[in-house]
Amino acid sequence: MARSKTLAAFAAFCYLAHAGCPYMDDSTVDPPANHPMVRRDNAENPSLRSTDDFMAQYEVNDTAYLTSNAGVPIEDQESLSAGERGPTLLEDFIFREKIMHFDHERVPERAVHARGAGAHGTFTSYADWSNITAASFLSMPEKQTDVFIRFSTVAGSRGSADTVRDVHGFAVRFFSDEGNFDIVGNNIPVFFIQDAIKFPDLIHAVKPSPNSEIPQAATAHDSAWDFFSQQPSSLHTLFWAMSGHGTIRSYRHTDGFGVHTFRLLTDDGKTKLVKFRFRSLQGKASLLWEEAQFTAGLDADFHRRDLFESIQKGLYPEWEFEAQIMEEGDQLRFGFDLLDPTKIVPEDIVPYTPLGKLTLNRNPRNYFAETEQIMFQVGHVVRGIDFTEDPLLQGRLFSYLDTQLNRHGGPNFEQLPINQPRVPVHNNQRDGAAQMYIPLNTAPYSPNTLNDGYPKQATKNQGRGFFTGPDRSAGGRLVRAVSSTFADVWSQPRLFFNSLAPVEQQFLIQAMCFESSQLRSDVVKKNVLIQLNRVSHDVAVRVAETLGMTVPEADDTYYHDNTTINISPGGPLLKLDGLKVGYLTSNSASSDTAQALKTALGDVNVDLVVVAPTLAAGIDQTYSATSAIQFDAVIVDGNAEKLFASSTSNSTRSAFYPAGRPLQILRNGYDWGKPVGVIGSSTTAFGAAGIQAGAPGVYGFAVASDMSTIVDQLAEGLHTFKFLDRYVVE
């Protein structure tokens, strides 16, 4: 308990010290009022125009005759054979070229983060930040920089589902005017391990069993939890992943974090420590576990579809790029080590400074050429940004470069269009597989006199060259050990748990019960309980009850009652863009109400999907192709009440869809915390579904209700997103 009092004292002190960030001008706390939504069709947007122009030089328009790779016009529908029924000839170069390329179409998928989706966009700086960094893309107000973001899961293969419980990758590339800068992070601010040498062990443990390749994209198995329990540094990330942060509603509704502590450098070499965050301006939202499982089975592409369709409709998702800015002397100030990637700096201790806004406004035109071939690297940094001695960060600097060599088969992967910087490249590198450039310099070495010394060395003072922080030091004796300042790996998982609402805590415990109940090894189960008990005796007790095991005695060494802010995986949404409402009706019901509601919801960027037994004018889809997973709210047409009678009634049976499907959609929507309502008589539908009319998020609208009133109440419910008071808390 003495430990918790010490942490509380640190928190109080640091809150006073950092309550107002000294690097944040009051005018930049919020986005400028006149900051426009970036639109792809805006001819006045030079950044967007440059992205289109740059990518256009590599695009191929196939409105021409078919040719071979050598440009020879050909036909390729049949092989060349010796007679009509004879063997195919070896001389058929058309067949050989076509099959050869097909046989090599696939490149090795990423070892992790294989399942992903991406988009182009624009970053706009809010101010001139040269007082904290020499990074050019932050050098003036309203300066625009092209970006590309790739979202992903971690453990699954490319064929896995989007909505599995997992950490989600959030990798951002800034195509700055001084080179590419990548922030290769996650939607969770911490990581499982403290030293990169353990990364192969982590991934081997969470990947499918080597003998059965089971389970795919899941950690509910012995080897994963064996590792978690043997490597307690993983507990903090595990707690985040077992919460709603592991089952996000969409890529648009999650934050992104740089995970590590980095350094910012000014032109004169002054440094600050920094942690990066991309804060969703849509708001955060998550799926319930059962809802996520249904979604994985019914629509494995749920997240990538949501992202693509939102951008396609012009509902461009936005994030605010923020930084926690600290002094070099703060490394051990907060009761933990800033270089430990398993720790957060609580936001109520060090607030975030908004640096600019990132907007995604352009879908890839070819998934493979752009999203699959983009190769992020932690080592892509620019002048004004530097590394720290975080051992996980140091290891990633090697690993990310090495894995690109494996995927591309050679060192020239930076020449692929999606990887090329938007500035000229001058280096002394030569040849290699897939060399696309034609270097003309006959003296490709430094120093040289034959080419007048070019390309010259860009230093700190000449050519605006990248430079390392002048005060960095790697002094000390050589050791193979984790720093003693990384030792406490239990206090912050407890801080995270304490900061959740009671129902969110229950969901987290239920997730742990689901995963641990599928373990087979009693030794692993026992070790899991030991580690959970060091974080929370209450959590350990409830998991132990599920496993039918005896809980250990409370281990209160790291117990405390501290909390922090902005930890919840959900909350009121900031925008309704791209949300969907299902309208359940019958073909015989009047369509006037549906069309009026569709128009009114469209005005707030919400889609209404009209569902009926069969397709007809005004009907968007059938019950046979519909599930509650597709909607963020469900509204029933009271005139179609016969569809919602008791599931044993013959009136719910149809040759066009499974029995009781309309009632199932309504009931699932309610069970998953979504807003639900009826326009007209609600007695039959709510009664059959066991829904109490008038409860929070349950709406009954008279047929004659003003449409604006209906939309206002629905919008309020959609902003709430999940009505968690429907769930009984133990």
XYZ file of C-alpha atoms in Angstrom:
730
model
C 0.000 0.000 0.000
C 2.948 2.281 0.532
C 3.622 1.949 -3.175
C 0.141 3.230 -4.065
C 0.542 6.242 -1.763
C 3.826 7.053 -3.457
C 2.205 6.858 -6.892
C -0.665 9.023 -5.715
C 1.772 11.624 -4.445
C 3.640 11.554 -7.751
C 0.363 11.958 -9.628
C -0.691 14.924 -7.531
C 2.695 16.586 -7.944
C 2.834 15.947 -11.679
C -0.710 17.181 -12.155
C 0.231 20.509 -10.644
C 3.429 20.613 -12.666
C 1.840 19.761 -15.998
C -1.822 20.748 -15.741
C -1.152 23.417 -18.334
C 1.206 22.244 -21.048
C 3.939 24.887 -21.449
C 4.380 24.104 -25.156
C 0.740 24.552 -26.076
C -0.510 27.955 -27.158
C -4.140 28.472 -26.124
C -5.127 29.086 -29.737
C -4.086 25.568 -30.767
C -5.916 23.507 -28.147
C -8.859 22.987 -30.509
C -8.911 22.835 -34.316
C -9.211 26.298 -35.828
C -12.869 27.191 -36.317
C -12.310 27.809 -40.025
C -10.423 24.562 -40.614
C -12.197 23.046 -43.665
C -13.079 19.434 -44.353
C -10.640 18.307 -47.034
C -12.405 17.049 -50.133
C -10.803 15.097 -52.899
C -12.667 17.055 -55.548
C -11.357 20.363 -54.211
C -9.206 21.760 -56.999
C -7.804 24.318 -54.568
C -6.188 21.600 -52.450
C -2.552 21.343 -53.622
C -1.719 18.422 -51.331
C -4.537 16.320 -52.699
C -3.662 17.305 -56.246
C -0.068 16.200 -55.686
C -1.155 12.767 -54.457
C -3.331 12.216 -57.506
C -0.664 13.494 -59.882
C 2.095 11.448 -58.287
C 0.152 8.184 -58.313
C -1.281 8.849 -61.783
C 2.123 8.467 -63.444
C 2.092 4.789 -62.419
C -1.538 4.033 -63.272
C -2.317 1.929 -66.352
C -5.365 2.541 -68.538
C -6.193 -0.741 -70.261
C -8.446 0.676 -73.002
C -6.068 -0.705 -75.637
C -5.047 -3.965 -77.321
C -3.633 -6.690 -75.074
C 0.165 -6.929 -75.171
C 2.926 -9.104 -73.783
C 5.297 -7.736 -71.131
C 7.525 -6.700 -74.009
C 4.747 -4.626 -75.571
C 3.900 -7.036 -78.389
C 0.152 -7.138 -79.254
C -1.108 -10.678 -78.537
C -4.110 -12.922 -77.920
C -3.961 -15.209 -74.883
C -7.236 -17.142 -74.617
C -5.883 -20.454 -75.919
C -2.492 -22.155 -75.746
C -0.470 -22.953 -78.862
C -0.678 -26.689 -79.525
C 0.614 -29.178 -82.108
C -2.702 -29.796 -83.819
C -6.195 -29.375 -82.441
C -5.836 -32.254 -79.947
C -2.050 -32.205 -79.633
C 0.253 -31.205 -76.752
C 1.024 -27.580 -75.834
C 4.254 -26.372 -77.391
C 7.248 -25.212 -75.364
C 7.631 -22.302 -77.751
C 4.346 -20.754 -76.560
C 5.959 -17.703 -74.953
C 2.520 -16.153 -74.371
C 1.399 -19.090 -72.200
C 4.733 -19.285 -70.344
C 4.782 -15.551 -69.563
C 1.165 -15.510 -68.380
C 1.483 -18.568 -66.120
C 4.909 -17.525 -64.806
C 3.561 -14.180 -63.639
C 0.460 -15.768 -62.122
C 2.602 -18.258 -60.215
C 4.478 -15.330 -58.646
C 1.566 -12.942 -58.030
C 1.569 -13.315 -54.279
C 4.316 -11.846 -52.145
C 4.908 -13.189 -48.630
C 2.275 -11.765 -46.316
C 3.392 -9.808 -43.291
C 4.434 -12.019 -40.381
C 2.115 -9.880 -38.249
C -0.467 -7.271 -39.236
C -1.202 -9.304 -42.378
C -4.900 -8.381 -42.430
C -5.266 -4.685 -43.165
C -6.855 -1.815 -45.069
C -5.568 1.632 -45.944
C -6.309 5.029 -47.420
C -4.635 8.235 -48.554
C -5.147 11.548 -46.848
C -3.824 14.924 -45.833
C -2.243 16.217 -42.634
C -2.588 19.914 -41.838
C -0.441 21.520 -39.161
C -2.217 23.829 -36.739
C 0.785 26.078 -36.080
C 4.499 26.700 -36.442
C 5.971 24.138 -34.040
C 9.624 25.006 -34.690
C 9.985 25.872 -30.998
C 9.869 22.120 -30.251
C 10.885 20.394 -33.511
C 12.749 21.032 -36.741
C 10.363 18.693 -38.589
C 9.376 20.522 -41.761
C 5.795 19.204 -41.909
C 5.162 20.985 -38.587
C 6.899 24.213 -39.553
C 3.975 26.526 -40.329
C 0.216 26.928 -39.821
C -2.001 25.215 -42.417
C 0.964 23.424 -44.024
C -0.335 20.309 -45.758
C 1.436 16.971 -46.095
C 0.242 13.865 -47.938
C -0.274 10.792 -45.728
C -1.191 7.137 -46.044
C -2.634 5.108 -43.160
C -2.838 1.347 -42.914
C -5.069 -0.211 -40.244
C -4.772 -3.877 -39.347
C -5.153 -6.691 -36.875
C -2.007 -8.360 -35.502
C -2.297 -12.114 -35.118
C -4.442 -13.294 -38.020
C -3.514 -14.131 -41.597
C -4.738 -12.130 -44.602
C -7.767 -14.435 -44.767
C -8.888 -13.848 -41.186
C -11.777 -11.636 -40.077
C -11.604 -7.935 -39.245
C -13.546 -8.113 -35.972
C -11.567 -10.725 -34.042
C -10.425 -9.637 -30.583
C -6.961 -8.221 -31.167
C -4.692 -5.251 -30.918
C -5.179 -3.151 -34.061
C -2.322 -1.686 -36.053
C -2.384 2.044 -36.809
C 0.537 2.938 -39.110
C 0.856 6.426 -40.601
C 3.250 7.656 -43.294
C 3.856 11.370 -43.747
C 5.173 12.077 -47.264
C 6.908 15.223 -46.030
C 8.897 17.669 -48.145
C 12.041 16.448 -46.360
C 11.421 12.736 -46.720
C 9.120 10.042 -45.375
C 8.248 9.851 -41.683
C 6.451 6.725 -40.408
C 4.693 6.279 -37.068
C 4.191 2.519 -36.887
C 1.886 2.069 -33.920
C -1.303 0.507 -32.580
C -4.706 1.503 -31.258
C -3.399 0.603 -27.785
C -0.730 2.859 -26.242
C 1.391 0.083 -24.724
C 2.934 -3.185 -25.882
C 3.274 -6.736 -24.556
C 7.047 -6.780 -24.116
C 9.838 -4.436 -23.053
C 12.684 -5.853 -25.115
C 12.491 -6.643 -28.849
C 14.417 -9.887 -28.402
C 11.198 -11.373 -26.984
C 9.138 -10.453 -30.050
C 9.576 -13.793 -31.866
C 8.514 -15.569 -28.659
C 5.398 -13.406 -28.346
C 4.322 -13.992 -31.932
C 5.119 -17.708 -31.864
C 2.968 -17.957 -28.728
C -0.078 -16.108 -30.082
C 0.004 -17.592 -33.598
C -1.915 -20.830 -34.303
C -0.500 -24.081 -32.985
C 2.242 -25.308 -35.344
C 0.811 -28.814 -35.570
C -2.835 -27.946 -36.271
C -2.809 -24.289 -37.447
C -5.599 -23.722 -34.888
C -6.937 -21.288 -33.748
C -6.750 -18.591 -36.404
C -6.657 -14.936 -35.328
C -7.342 -15.695 -31.669
C -5.438 -15.905 -28.388
C -7.869 -18.224 -26.580
C -5.345 -21.046 -26.412
C -2.673 -22.407 -24.092
C 0.472 -21.101 -25.747
C -0.732 -17.465 -25.773
C -1.748 -17.449 -22.127
C 1.311 -19.469 -21.173
C 3.396 -16.618 -22.546
C 1.215 -13.926 -20.933
C 1.502 -15.583 -17.533
C 5.244 -16.193 -17.838
C 5.924 -12.690 -19.168
C 3.969 -10.376 -16.841
C 5.066 -7.284 -18.781
C 2.288 -8.335 -21.191
C -0.466 -7.809 -18.612
C -1.034 -4.120 -19.336
C -1.606 -4.630 -23.069
C -3.612 -7.774 -22.291
C -6.017 -5.771 -20.131
C -6.478 -3.207 -22.932
C -7.052 -5.943 -25.510
C -9.567 -7.789 -23.306
C -11.584 -4.564 -23.033
C -13.538 -2.944 -25.848
C -10.264 -1.654 -27.315
C -9.792 -5.187 -28.670
C -13.162 -5.196 -30.477
C -13.417 -1.765 -32.079
C -16.550 -0.707 -33.973
C -14.528 0.440 -36.978
C -11.143 1.821 -37.945
C -12.758 5.262 -37.904
C -13.768 4.903 -34.261
C -10.425 4.193 -32.643
C -7.355 6.174 -31.606
C -3.799 5.463 -32.744
C -0.641 5.602 -30.625
C 3.064 5.722 -31.399
C 3.601 3.465 -28.313
C 7.237 4.504 -27.739
C 8.731 7.631 -26.288
C 10.503 9.577 -29.053
C 12.569 12.749 -29.086
C 11.793 16.042 -30.760
C 14.762 18.228 -31.734
C 14.854 21.882 -32.682
C 17.262 23.235 -35.275
C 19.664 24.260 -32.510
C 19.652 20.757 -30.996
C 17.358 21.281 -28.002
C 15.325 18.169 -27.225
C 12.002 17.169 -25.700
C 10.613 13.714 -25.024
C 7.303 12.959 -26.717
C 4.565 10.349 -27.012
C 2.319 10.551 -30.102
C -1.424 9.956 -30.387
C -3.970 10.195 -33.190
C -7.300 11.011 -31.487
C -10.392 10.032 -33.456
C -12.620 13.013 -34.197
C -15.452 10.559 -34.828
C -15.251 9.403 -31.210
C -14.358 5.952 -29.904
C -16.734 3.002 -30.085
C -16.491 -0.755 -29.712
C -18.483 -3.899 -30.413
C -19.688 -6.274 -27.730
C -17.958 -9.643 -27.847
C -20.941 -11.639 -29.089
C -21.642 -8.916 -31.648
C -18.020 -9.082 -32.838
C -18.246 -12.870 -33.184
C -21.440 -12.656 -35.240
C -19.841 -9.976 -37.405
C -16.731 -12.081 -38.017
C -18.874 -14.927 -39.301
C -21.330 -12.885 -41.347
C -19.086 -10.116 -42.698
C -15.353 -10.792 -42.335
C -14.647 -7.526 -44.205
C -16.698 -5.328 -41.869
C -13.939 -2.842 -40.972
C -12.398 -2.461 -44.407
C -15.853 -2.078 -45.968
C -16.781 0.662 -43.478
C -13.581 2.602 -44.193
C -13.841 2.292 -47.969
C -17.525 3.209 -48.135
C -17.163 6.189 -45.814
C -14.436 7.736 -47.952
C -16.290 6.828 -51.142
C -19.331 8.768 -49.850
C -17.221 11.814 -48.974
C -17.580 11.221 -45.204
C -13.876 11.655 -44.606
C -12.670 10.319 -41.232
C -10.459 12.645 -39.212
C -7.970 12.376 -36.381
C -6.165 15.001 -34.373
C -2.412 14.402 -34.215
C -1.340 15.066 -30.640
C 1.754 14.805 -28.467
C 2.545 14.529 -24.788
C 5.626 16.740 -24.521
C 8.037 16.211 -21.635
C 11.519 17.152 -20.522
C 14.575 14.890 -20.711
C 14.657 14.999 -16.919
C 11.157 13.492 -16.727
C 12.346 9.992 -17.661
C 11.929 8.655 -14.098
C 9.793 11.445 -12.702
C 6.382 9.787 -12.728
C 7.160 6.644 -10.749
C 7.993 4.588 -13.840
C 10.446 4.743 -16.742
C 9.362 6.700 -19.839
C 11.490 4.346 -21.936
C 9.350 1.363 -20.861
C 6.906 0.642 -23.747
C 4.485 -1.127 -21.381
C 3.671 2.152 -19.585
C 1.403 5.082 -20.346
C 1.832 8.621 -19.122
C -1.643 9.312 -17.688
C -3.300 12.083 -19.627
C -4.392 13.870 -16.454
C -0.709 14.159 -15.509
C 0.660 15.268 -18.890
C -2.015 16.599 -21.265
C -1.800 16.153 -25.008
C -0.901 19.088 -27.249
C -2.853 19.059 -30.570
C -0.345 19.521 -33.423
C -2.611 19.199 -36.439
C -5.423 17.330 -38.127
C -5.252 14.257 -40.346
C -8.037 13.590 -42.860
C -8.456 10.470 -45.014
C -9.971 11.481 -48.340
C -8.851 9.053 -51.065
C -9.296 5.301 -51.360
C -6.576 3.201 -52.975
C -7.199 2.498 -56.646
C -5.405 -0.845 -56.395
C -5.239 -2.672 -53.068
C -2.101 -4.673 -53.838
C -0.075 -1.850 -55.382
C -0.846 0.533 -52.520
C -2.109 -1.056 -49.292
C -0.306 -4.389 -49.605
C 2.984 -3.047 -50.953
C 3.391 -0.115 -48.580
C 6.300 -0.965 -46.321
C 6.371 1.031 -43.101
C 9.560 1.334 -41.094
C 10.180 2.686 -37.611
C 13.495 3.893 -39.046
C 11.745 6.322 -41.381
C 12.371 9.507 -39.393
C 13.037 13.040 -40.554
C 15.074 15.950 -39.299
C 13.608 17.108 -35.992
C 12.558 13.643 -34.774
C 14.901 11.180 -33.080
C 14.843 7.885 -31.221
C 15.218 7.080 -27.546
C 16.910 4.160 -25.838
C 13.634 2.226 -25.508
C 14.874 -1.358 -26.122
C 11.735 -2.362 -28.013
C 12.101 0.634 -30.310
C 15.777 -0.133 -30.867
C 14.966 -3.690 -31.942
C 12.157 -2.601 -34.247
C 14.616 -0.381 -36.115
C 16.349 -3.540 -37.352
C 13.342 -5.825 -37.694
C 11.141 -3.640 -39.894
C 13.881 -3.113 -42.476
C 14.784 -6.780 -42.473
C 11.228 -7.983 -43.019
C 10.822 -5.735 -46.074
C 13.778 -7.474 -47.694
C 11.971 -10.772 -47.200
C 8.693 -9.502 -48.612
C 10.123 -7.761 -51.658
C 12.988 -10.122 -52.421
C 15.544 -7.343 -52.742
C 16.679 -3.970 -51.424
C 14.816 -1.705 -53.861
C 11.377 -1.807 -52.225
C 11.607 1.932 -51.504
C 11.274 2.499 -55.273
C 7.721 1.126 -55.388
C 5.329 4.037 -56.050
C 3.569 3.810 -52.688
C 6.917 3.761 -50.880
C 8.640 6.515 -52.832
C 9.156 9.797 -51.005
C 7.635 12.818 -52.711
C 11.074 14.419 -52.976
C 14.077 13.521 -55.198
C 16.274 10.623 -54.032
C 20.048 10.851 -54.361
C 22.118 8.022 -52.928
C 25.070 5.889 -53.901
C 23.094 2.662 -53.846
C 23.267 0.592 -57.020
C 21.713 -2.374 -58.793
C 19.856 -5.134 -56.944
C 16.608 -6.885 -57.834
C 13.893 -4.707 -59.400
C 16.078 -1.628 -59.854
C 13.768 0.980 -61.428
C 16.125 3.973 -61.647
C 18.870 4.689 -64.178
C 21.659 6.357 -62.153
C 23.966 8.490 -64.278
C 26.637 9.223 -61.675
C 29.778 7.223 -62.574
C 31.320 7.899 -59.162
C 28.820 6.286 -56.777
C 30.926 6.598 -53.644
C 31.875 9.171 -51.044
C 34.100 11.068 -50.949
C 34.759 11.488 -54.661
C 36.283 14.103 -56.979
C 35.128 12.673 -60.317
C 31.589 13.954 -59.780
C 32.613 17.121 -57.939
C 31.867 15.400 -54.624
C 28.173 14.811 -55.374
C 25.941 13.678 -53.826
C 27.240 15.785 -50.948
C 26.850 14.968 -47.269
C 23.858 16.768 -45.711
C 24.798 17.816 -42.189
C 22.997 19.563 -39.377
C 24.174 22.955 -40.657
C 24.422 22.294 -44.395
C 21.621 20.846 -46.517
C 19.234 20.481 -43.545
C 20.509 16.977 -42.866
C 19.092 14.642 -40.241
C 20.999 14.762 -36.986
C 20.948 12.806 -33.749
C 20.212 14.434 -30.410
C 23.558 15.849 -29.220
C 23.089 14.783 -25.585
C 22.285 11.122 -26.250
C 24.647 8.695 -24.599
C 25.038 4.949 -24.583
C 27.479 4.947 -21.709
C 27.703 2.230 -19.083
C 28.847 -1.337 -18.914
C 27.445 -3.956 -21.282
C 24.596 -5.963 -19.764
C 22.032 -8.445 -21.013
C 19.143 -7.489 -18.742
C 15.994 -5.397 -18.600
C 16.428 -2.124 -16.755
C 15.463 -2.298 -13.084
C 13.307 0.780 -13.738
C 11.034 -1.433 -15.874
C 10.319 -3.856 -13.009
C 6.801 -2.863 -11.897
C 4.502 -4.340 -14.549
C 1.375 -4.674 -12.354
C 0.526 -1.121 -11.210
C -0.484 0.206 -14.634
C -2.781 -2.708 -15.582
C -4.560 -1.957 -12.304
C -4.657 1.761 -13.186
C -6.308 0.841 -16.490
C -8.838 -1.471 -14.811
C -9.673 1.070 -12.097
C -10.350 3.705 -14.767
C -13.042 1.693 -16.569
C -16.750 1.970 -15.784
C -18.114 -1.020 -13.801
C -19.856 -2.534 -16.827
C -16.665 -2.123 -18.889
C -14.754 -3.895 -16.119
C -17.278 -6.714 -16.307
C -16.877 -7.027 -20.078
C -13.098 -7.241 -19.596
C -13.469 -9.994 -17.006
C -15.921 -11.857 -19.244
C -13.362 -11.698 -22.076
C -10.702 -13.163 -19.804
C -13.120 -15.871 -18.680
C -13.937 -16.705 -22.301
C -10.278 -17.012 -23.265
C -8.945 -18.749 -20.149
C -11.824 -21.257 -20.038
C -10.542 -22.687 -23.315
C -7.121 -23.449 -21.873
C -6.200 -27.098 -21.365
C -3.112 -26.872 -19.186
C -3.788 -26.623 -15.444
C -0.288 -25.214 -14.986
C -1.037 -22.347 -17.382
C -4.382 -21.677 -15.668
C -2.695 -21.540 -12.261
C -0.026 -19.149 -13.512
C -2.667 -16.928 -15.117
C -4.450 -16.623 -11.771
C -1.189 -15.762 -10.006
C -0.509 -12.892 -12.398
C -4.093 -11.579 -12.427
C -4.073 -11.667 -8.621
C -1.109 -9.283 -8.592
C -3.254 -6.789 -10.499
C -6.637 -7.363 -8.855
C -7.861 -9.978 -6.406
C -11.420 -9.357 -7.598
C -10.476 -10.180 -11.206
C -8.598 -13.295 -10.100
C -11.577 -14.464 -8.003
C -14.031 -14.216 -10.888
C -11.730 -15.885 -13.408
C -10.955 -18.625 -10.877
C -14.690 -19.294 -10.415
C -15.044 -19.765 -14.176
C -12.123 -22.182 -14.213
C -13.352 -24.066 -11.132
C -10.048 -23.407 -9.390
C -8.972 -22.046 -6.022
C -8.029 -18.391 -6.095
C -4.667 -17.409 -4.533
C -4.576 -15.248 -1.420
C -4.682 -11.530 -2.239
C -1.265 -10.144 -3.198
C -1.648 -6.424 -2.471
C 1.920 -5.372 -3.252
C 0.800 -3.357 -6.265
C -2.829 -2.677 -5.361
C -3.944 0.971 -5.450
C -7.065 3.018 -6.135
C -5.603 5.475 -8.656
C -7.543 6.277 -11.822
C -6.889 8.311 -14.954
C -8.919 9.786 -17.805
C -9.837 8.872 -21.396
C -9.280 5.144 -20.905
C -12.779 3.991 -21.871
C -13.017 2.152 -25.218
C -16.286 3.916 -25.953
C -18.239 7.007 -25.157
C -20.480 9.558 -26.804
C -19.644 9.726 -30.503
C -18.535 13.083 -31.862
C -19.911 12.445 -35.369
C -22.626 10.208 -36.815
C -21.009 10.019 -40.264
C -21.459 6.643 -41.930
C -23.637 5.027 -39.248
C -26.477 2.803 -40.448
C -30.049 2.375 -39.214
C -32.058 -0.696 -40.190
C -35.754 -0.142 -40.957
C -37.630 -3.441 -40.683
C -40.862 -3.548 -42.675
C -42.911 -5.697 -45.045
C -43.510 -5.334 -48.746
C -47.163 -4.540 -48.110
C -46.481 -1.688 -45.678
C -46.498 1.929 -46.801
C -43.119 3.163 -47.980
C -43.815 6.853 -47.382
C -42.549 6.809 -43.795
C -39.391 4.907 -44.764
C -38.539 7.308 -47.557
C -39.157 10.353 -45.377
C -36.967 8.872 -42.638
C -34.257 8.006 -45.147
C -34.154 11.594 -46.372
C -34.120 13.073 -42.874
C -31.345 10.757 -41.632
C -29.365 11.424 -44.795
C -29.210 15.070 -43.781
C -27.119 14.024 -40.732
C -24.974 11.604 -42.813
C -26.716 8.483 -41.471
C -27.880 5.756 -43.877
C -31.313 4.143 -43.561
C -31.437 0.583 -44.916
C -34.992 -0.606 -45.636
C -35.427 -4.354 -45.104
C -38.392 -6.469 -46.271
C -39.103 -10.106 -47.211
C -38.426 -9.539 -50.932
C -36.846 -6.851 -53.058
C -39.079 -4.184 -54.572
C -39.123 -0.443 -55.177
C -37.906 1.317 -52.039
C -36.522 -1.902 -50.471
C -32.743 -2.073 -50.031
C -32.236 -5.667 -48.901
C -34.076 -8.794 -47.762
C -34.333 -10.440 -44.355
C -32.467 -13.443 -45.706
C -29.404 -11.221 -46.198
C -29.770 -9.165 -43.015
C -28.401 -9.301 -39.485
C -28.273 -6.813 -36.618
C -24.498 -6.594 -37.126
C -25.126 -4.354 -40.136
C -26.820 -1.601 -38.160
C -26.030 0.851 -35.391
C -29.746 1.174 -34.594
C -32.872 -0.819 -35.493
C -36.308 0.718 -36.207
C -39.456 -1.360 -36.761
C -42.383 -0.378 -38.960
C -45.381 -0.863 -36.654
C -47.561 -1.632 -39.672
C -45.544 -4.815 -40.180
C -46.188 -6.126 -36.661
C -47.200 -9.600 -37.898
C -43.546 -10.247 -38.753
C -42.658 -9.804 -35.084
C -45.160 -12.105 -33.423
C -43.909 -14.866 -31.134
C -41.331 -17.079 -32.835
C -43.736 -20.027 -32.450
C -46.416 -18.258 -34.473
C -47.000 -19.303 -38.055
C -47.117 -15.628 -39.021
C -43.340 -15.367 -38.494
C -42.606 -18.170 -40.927
C -41.735 -17.434 -44.526
C -40.341 -19.198 -47.545
C -38.068 -16.197 -48.114
C -36.039 -16.153 -44.870
C -35.365 -18.243 -41.738
C -38.244 -18.335 -39.258
C -38.255 -15.461 -36.805
C -35.487 -13.503 -38.553
C -37.109 -10.022 -38.184
C -37.616 -10.592 -34.447
C -34.053 -11.903 -34.129
C -32.659 -8.718 -35.711
C -34.610 -6.545 -33.264
C -33.690 -8.659 -30.253
C -29.987 -8.832 -31.164
C -29.907 -5.087 -31.692
C -31.282 -4.568 -28.193
C -29.015 -7.203 -26.610
C -25.954 -5.542 -28.177
C -26.783 -2.166 -26.653
C -28.016 -0.476 -29.837
C -30.828 2.101 -29.995
C -34.092 0.382 -31.034
C -37.518 1.781 -31.787
C -40.908 1.304 -33.398
C -42.845 3.777 -35.526
C -46.509 3.007 -34.866
C -47.831 0.211 -32.669
C -44.970 -1.227 -30.603
C -46.892 -3.706 -28.454
C -46.323 -6.771 -30.638
C -42.666 -6.203 -31.527
C -41.438 -5.079 -28.084
C -43.573 -7.707 -26.327
C -42.258 -10.584 -28.439
C -38.664 -9.358 -28.049
C -38.981 -8.853 -24.289
C -38.061 -5.177 -24.587
C -39.414 -2.678 -22.086
C -40.836 0.348 -23.878
C -39.449 3.658 -22.645
C -36.200 2.191 -21.320
C -33.006 4.128 -22.210
C -32.358 3.801 -25.926
C -35.813 2.285 -26.577
C -38.083 4.567 -28.581
C -41.778 4.444 -29.427
C -42.847 6.887 -32.114
C -46.430 7.618 -33.137
C -47.091 7.346 -36.854
C -47.990 11.014 -36.896
C -44.766 12.053 -35.154
C -42.855 14.909 -36.664
C -39.934 13.410 -38.632
C -37.471 15.920 -37.185
C -38.452 14.777 -33.670
C -37.836 11.141 -34.611
C -34.440 11.975 -36.112
C -33.430 14.111 -33.122
C -34.161 11.278 -30.681
C -32.482 8.709 -32.904
C -29.420 10.940 -33.300
C -29.195 11.295 -29.527
C -29.282 7.516 -29.192
C -26.677 7.050 -31.927
C -24.353 9.523 -30.214
C -24.633 7.393 -27.052
C -23.963 4.391 -29.332
C -24.110 1.682 -26.636
C -26.646 1.684 -23.806
C -24.561 -0.227 -21.299
C -27.100 0.140 -18.495
C -28.942 -2.816 -20.076
C -26.336 -5.140 -18.587
C -26.508 -6.327 -14.995
C -23.257 -5.675 -13.149
C -22.261 -8.297 -10.592
